[in-house]
Structures are given as C-alpha cells and as structure tokens.
Amino acid sequence: MQKTLAAKTDGSPGVVYRGIVDGLYRGRYVPGQRLVEADLTRDFEVGRGSVREALSRLAAEGLVSMNLHRSATIRSLSRSETRDLVALLEVLNGFAARLAAERVADGNNRKLIAEAHATLADPEVQRDFLRFARARNAFYKTMVTIGANHELARLMPRTNVDLIRVQFRAYATVDDDLRMEDYRTIYEAIDEGAGRKAETAARNHIRRLGDAIDKLPDGAFAG
C-alpha cells in the first residue's frame, strides 16, 4: 500500500500522482516502465477513475506517455530531449532567481528563501535522495513564489526535471560539494538582492549539469 508515501491534499488522484513521483525517486518506478491501471488501483487502494485522472495529469506534465489504448509508460528521455530540457531549465531557473532577488525585500520573502536554503543545506536531508529532492523542489518553488510571476509558476512544474534526476541517478554528474556550493551562491545572491548575479549563478548551475549529462554514454538515454 502506497498511500502513506503521498500527499493527500488533493484527493485520491493526488495520492496516486504523488505516489508515482515519489516512487520514481525511491526506485519503485523507473523510466521506460509501463504503469498498469489494475496494479495502481490495488497498490494505492483507489478507483480506476482516480488512477486515470492521475495518469492524465502526469501525461499533461510530460512525466508519462500515453498510447492509443490509454496505457501509460514512464517517459525515458533521449539525448536530444535532455539537451532541449536542460536549455529550457537554464533560462527558466535563471529568470526565477533574478525575480526572487529583485523581490526578496518584500514581506517575509527573505525569511522564506533562507528557510528553504537551510533545509536544502541540512546534511541529514542530503543523505536521503527523496528528502533532498523534495528540499530542492521546495527551494526552486520558493524562488518562483517570491518572484510572483504567474506564467513562470505555471510553466515550471511542466519542465520534467524529475525525469532528469531519476534517469541519470546512477551516473556521476556534478560533484555533491560543487552542487551545494552552487545552491549557496544562488541563495546568497538572492539574499543580497543582486538580480543579475542570482540569474548568472542559477544558469551556471544548470549549464554545468547539462555539460555533465551530455558526456554520459548513449546507454543512459532512450534510443
């Protein structure tokens, strides 16, 4: 039973949606794996309608592919798809960081980004792949929230960054210490209200990740 792994704030479809995403990080599901409705209804103890709604949401966000018979498969990114996605992430994350820096003095924004970074930097969190993924998502989500650009908030969840993280998990990409230094640089630039500096730091981080992934063997990518 998978309900305990998922957030229940948006009903049974949300339980299935969050459970599948969490399952990707836990290794229960992998890119290229077929998702069988009957198995999901049993595992999450929900009806087929809830499963189909969750799968439709995952498909709309690009995490799964649906065939003509409504069978779902976890997407596996090709090399060209990964390059396209990384290029988009570089622009969007840079923009998010710049907006956050420009608005960090408003309300309690400085406190929000400080708390998000503190969680991300916690060594205990870093030792757990799923907890760290959630903390990283929360850090970026906080940047977007502070920036208060509604179109950016709409686009960011559809960038399929979860696929990148799980598909290349088994490969060495960016060194952990360097990655955390990148996050610290982004945070400090936002905290000081330096928009261009924050944008450059965020874009450099994604570019470094993209360069590392691009050096991976062909076997790391979908054919």
Coordinates of C-alpha atoms in Angstrom, one line a residue:
M1 CA 0.0 0.0 0.0
Q2 CA 1.5 3.4 -1.1
K3 CA -0.9 5.9 0.4
T4 CA 1.5 6.8 3.3
L5 CA 4.1 8.0 0.8
A6 CA 1.9 10.6 -0.9
A7 CA 0.4 13.9 -0.1
K8 CA -3.4 13.7 0.3
T9 CA -4.2 17.3 -0.1
D10 CA -5.9 16.9 -3.5
G11 CA -7.8 13.7 -3.0
S12 CA -7.3 10.2 -4.4
P13 CA -5.9 11.3 -7.8
G14 CA -3.3 13.4 -5.9
V15 CA -2.4 10.4 -3.8
V16 CA -1.6 8.4 -6.9
Y17 CA 0.1 11.3 -8.6
R18 CA 2.4 12.0 -5.7
G19 CA 2.9 8.3 -5.0
I20 CA 4.2 7.7 -8.6
V21 CA 6.5 10.7 -8.4
D22 CA 7.8 9.6 -5.0
G23 CA 8.1 6.0 -6.4
L24 CA 10.4 7.3 -9.1
Y25 CA 12.8 8.7 -6.5
R26 CA 12.6 5.6 -4.4
G27 CA 13.3 3.3 -7.4
R28 CA 9.9 1.6 -7.3
Y29 CA 9.2 3.1 -10.8
V30 CA 11.9 3.7 -13.5
P31 CA 12.0 5.5 -16.9
G32 CA 10.5 3.2 -19.5
Q33 CA 8.4 1.2 -17.1
R34 CA 4.7 0.5 -18.1
L35 CA 2.1 1.6 -15.5
V36 CA -0.7 -0.9 -15.3
E37 CA -4.1 0.6 -14.1
A38 CA -5.0 -2.6 -12.2
D39 CA -1.8 -2.6 -10.3
L40 CA -2.1 1.1 -9.4
T41 CA -5.7 0.7 -8.2
R42 CA -4.5 -2.2 -5.9
D43 CA -1.4 -0.5 -4.7
F44 CA -3.0 2.8 -3.9
E45 CA -6.4 1.4 -2.9
V46 CA -8.3 3.8 -5.1
G47 CA -10.7 3.5 -8.0
R48 CA -9.8 3.4 -11.7
G49 CA -11.2 6.9 -12.2
S50 CA -8.6 8.3 -9.7
V51 CA -5.8 6.4 -11.4
R52 CA -6.8 7.6 -14.8
E53 CA -7.0 11.2 -13.6
A54 CA -3.6 10.9 -12.0
L55 CA -2.1 9.4 -15.2
S56 CA -3.7 12.2 -17.3
R57 CA -2.1 14.8 -15.0
L58 CA 1.3 13.0 -15.3
A59 CA 0.9 12.9 -19.1
A60 CA 0.0 16.6 -19.3
E61 CA 3.2 17.4 -17.4
G62 CA 5.2 15.1 -19.6
L63 CA 6.2 12.5 -17.0
V64 CA 4.4 9.7 -18.6
S65 CA 3.5 8.8 -22.2
M66 CA 0.0 7.5 -23.1
N67 CA -0.6 5.2 -26.1
L68 CA -3.8 4.9 -28.2
H69 CA -5.1 2.3 -25.7
R70 CA -4.6 4.6 -22.8
S71 CA -1.7 2.5 -21.4
A72 CA 0.9 4.7 -19.6
T73 CA 4.7 4.4 -19.6
I74 CA 7.2 6.4 -17.6
R75 CA 9.0 8.6 -20.1
S76 CA 12.6 8.0 -20.8
L77 CA 14.5 10.9 -22.3
S78 CA 16.6 10.8 -25.4
R79 CA 19.9 12.7 -25.6
S80 CA 18.3 15.4 -27.8
E81 CA 15.2 15.7 -25.4
T82 CA 17.5 16.0 -22.5
R83 CA 19.5 18.8 -24.2
D84 CA 16.3 20.7 -25.0
L85 CA 15.1 20.3 -21.5
V86 CA 18.3 21.5 -19.9
A87 CA 18.4 24.5 -22.2
L88 CA 14.9 25.5 -21.1
L89 CA 15.7 24.9 -17.4
E90 CA 18.7 27.1 -17.7
V91 CA 16.6 30.0 -18.9
L92 CA 13.7 29.5 -16.5
N93 CA 15.7 28.9 -13.4
G94 CA 17.9 31.9 -14.2
F95 CA 14.8 34.1 -14.6
A96 CA 13.3 32.7 -11.4
A97 CA 16.5 33.5 -9.4
R98 CA 16.6 37.1 -10.8
L99 CA 13.0 37.8 -10.0
A100 CA 13.4 36.3 -6.5
A101 CA 16.4 38.6 -5.8
E102 CA 14.5 41.6 -7.1
R103 CA 11.6 40.9 -4.6
V104 CA 13.5 39.4 -1.7
A105 CA 13.0 42.5 0.4
D106 CA 9.2 42.3 0.1
G107 CA 7.2 40.9 3.1
N108 CA 8.8 37.9 4.6
N109 CA 10.4 36.7 1.3
R110 CA 13.9 36.9 2.8
K111 CA 12.9 34.5 5.6
L112 CA 11.2 32.1 3.2
I113 CA 14.3 31.7 0.9
A114 CA 16.6 31.4 4.0
E115 CA 14.4 28.6 5.4
A116 CA 14.3 26.8 2.0
H117 CA 18.1 27.0 1.7
A118 CA 18.7 25.9 5.3
T119 CA 16.6 22.7 4.6
L120 CA 18.5 22.1 1.4
A121 CA 21.8 22.5 3.1
D122 CA 21.0 20.2 6.0
P123 CA 23.4 17.2 5.9
E124 CA 20.6 14.8 7.2
V125 CA 18.4 15.9 4.3
Q126 CA 21.3 15.5 1.8
R127 CA 21.8 11.8 2.8
D128 CA 18.2 10.9 1.7
F129 CA 17.6 11.0 -2.0
L130 CA 13.9 11.6 -1.7
R131 CA 14.1 14.2 1.1
F132 CA 16.8 16.0 -0.8
A133 CA 14.7 16.0 -4.0
R134 CA 11.8 17.5 -2.1
A135 CA 14.0 20.1 -0.5
R136 CA 15.5 21.1 -3.8
N137 CA 12.0 21.3 -5.3
A138 CA 10.9 23.5 -2.4
F139 CA 14.0 25.8 -2.9
Y140 CA 13.1 26.4 -6.5
K141 CA 9.4 26.7 -5.8
T142 CA 10.2 29.3 -3.2
M143 CA 12.2 31.3 -5.7
V144 CA 9.2 31.2 -8.1
T145 CA 6.8 32.1 -5.3
I146 CA 8.9 35.1 -4.3
G147 CA 9.2 36.2 -7.9
A148 CA 5.4 36.4 -8.2
N149 CA 5.3 35.7 -12.0
H150 CA 2.2 33.6 -12.6
E151 CA 3.3 32.4 -16.0
L152 CA 6.6 31.2 -14.6
A153 CA 4.7 29.4 -11.8
R154 CA 2.5 27.7 -14.4
L155 CA 5.5 26.6 -16.6
M156 CA 8.0 25.3 -14.0
P157 CA 6.1 22.2 -12.9
R158 CA 6.0 21.1 -16.6
T159 CA 9.7 21.1 -17.1
N160 CA 10.1 17.4 -16.3
V161 CA 13.1 17.9 -14.0
D162 CA 12.1 14.8 -12.1
L163 CA 12.9 12.7 -15.1
I164 CA 16.4 14.1 -15.4
R165 CA 17.1 13.4 -11.7
V166 CA 15.9 9.8 -11.7
Q167 CA 17.1 8.8 -15.2
F168 CA 20.7 9.8 -14.5
R169 CA 20.7 9.0 -10.8
A170 CA 23.0 6.0 -11.3
Y171 CA 25.6 8.1 -13.1
A172 CA 28.1 10.5 -11.6
T173 CA 27.3 14.0 -12.9
V174 CA 28.0 17.1 -10.8
D175 CA 30.1 16.6 -7.6
D176 CA 28.0 16.9 -4.5
D177 CA 30.2 19.6 -2.9
L178 CA 30.2 21.7 -6.1
R179 CA 26.4 21.3 -6.4
M180 CA 25.9 22.5 -2.8
E181 CA 28.3 25.4 -3.4
D182 CA 26.1 26.4 -6.4
Y183 CA 23.0 26.4 -4.3
R184 CA 24.7 28.5 -1.7
T185 CA 25.9 31.0 -4.3
I186 CA 22.4 31.3 -5.7
Y187 CA 20.9 31.8 -2.3
E188 CA 23.4 34.4 -1.3
A189 CA 22.8 36.4 -4.5
I190 CA 19.1 36.3 -3.9
D191 CA 19.5 37.3 -0.2
E192 CA 21.6 40.4 -1.2
G193 CA 19.0 41.3 -3.8
A194 CA 21.5 41.0 -6.7
G195 CA 19.3 40.0 -9.6
R196 CA 21.8 39.6 -12.4
K197 CA 24.2 37.8 -10.1
A198 CA 21.5 35.4 -9.0
E199 CA 20.5 34.8 -12.6
T200 CA 24.1 34.1 -13.6
A201 CA 24.6 31.7 -10.7
A202 CA 21.4 29.8 -11.4
R203 CA 22.2 29.5 -15.1
N204 CA 25.7 28.4 -14.5
H205 CA 24.5 25.6 -12.2
I206 CA 22.1 24.2 -14.8
R207 CA 24.7 24.6 -17.6
R208 CA 27.2 22.6 -15.5
L209 CA 24.7 19.9 -15.0
G210 CA 23.9 19.8 -18.7
D211 CA 27.5 19.6 -19.7
A212 CA 28.0 16.7 -17.3
I213 CA 24.9 14.8 -18.6
D214 CA 25.9 15.4 -22.2
K215 CA 29.2 13.4 -21.5
L216 CA 27.3 10.3 -20.4
P217 CA 27.3 7.2 -22.6
D218 CA 24.5 6.6 -25.1
G219 CA 23.1 3.8 -22.8
A220 CA 22.0 6.5 -20.3
F221 CA 19.4 7.8 -22.8
A222 CA 16.4 6.4 -24.6
G223 CA 17.1 5.1 -28.0

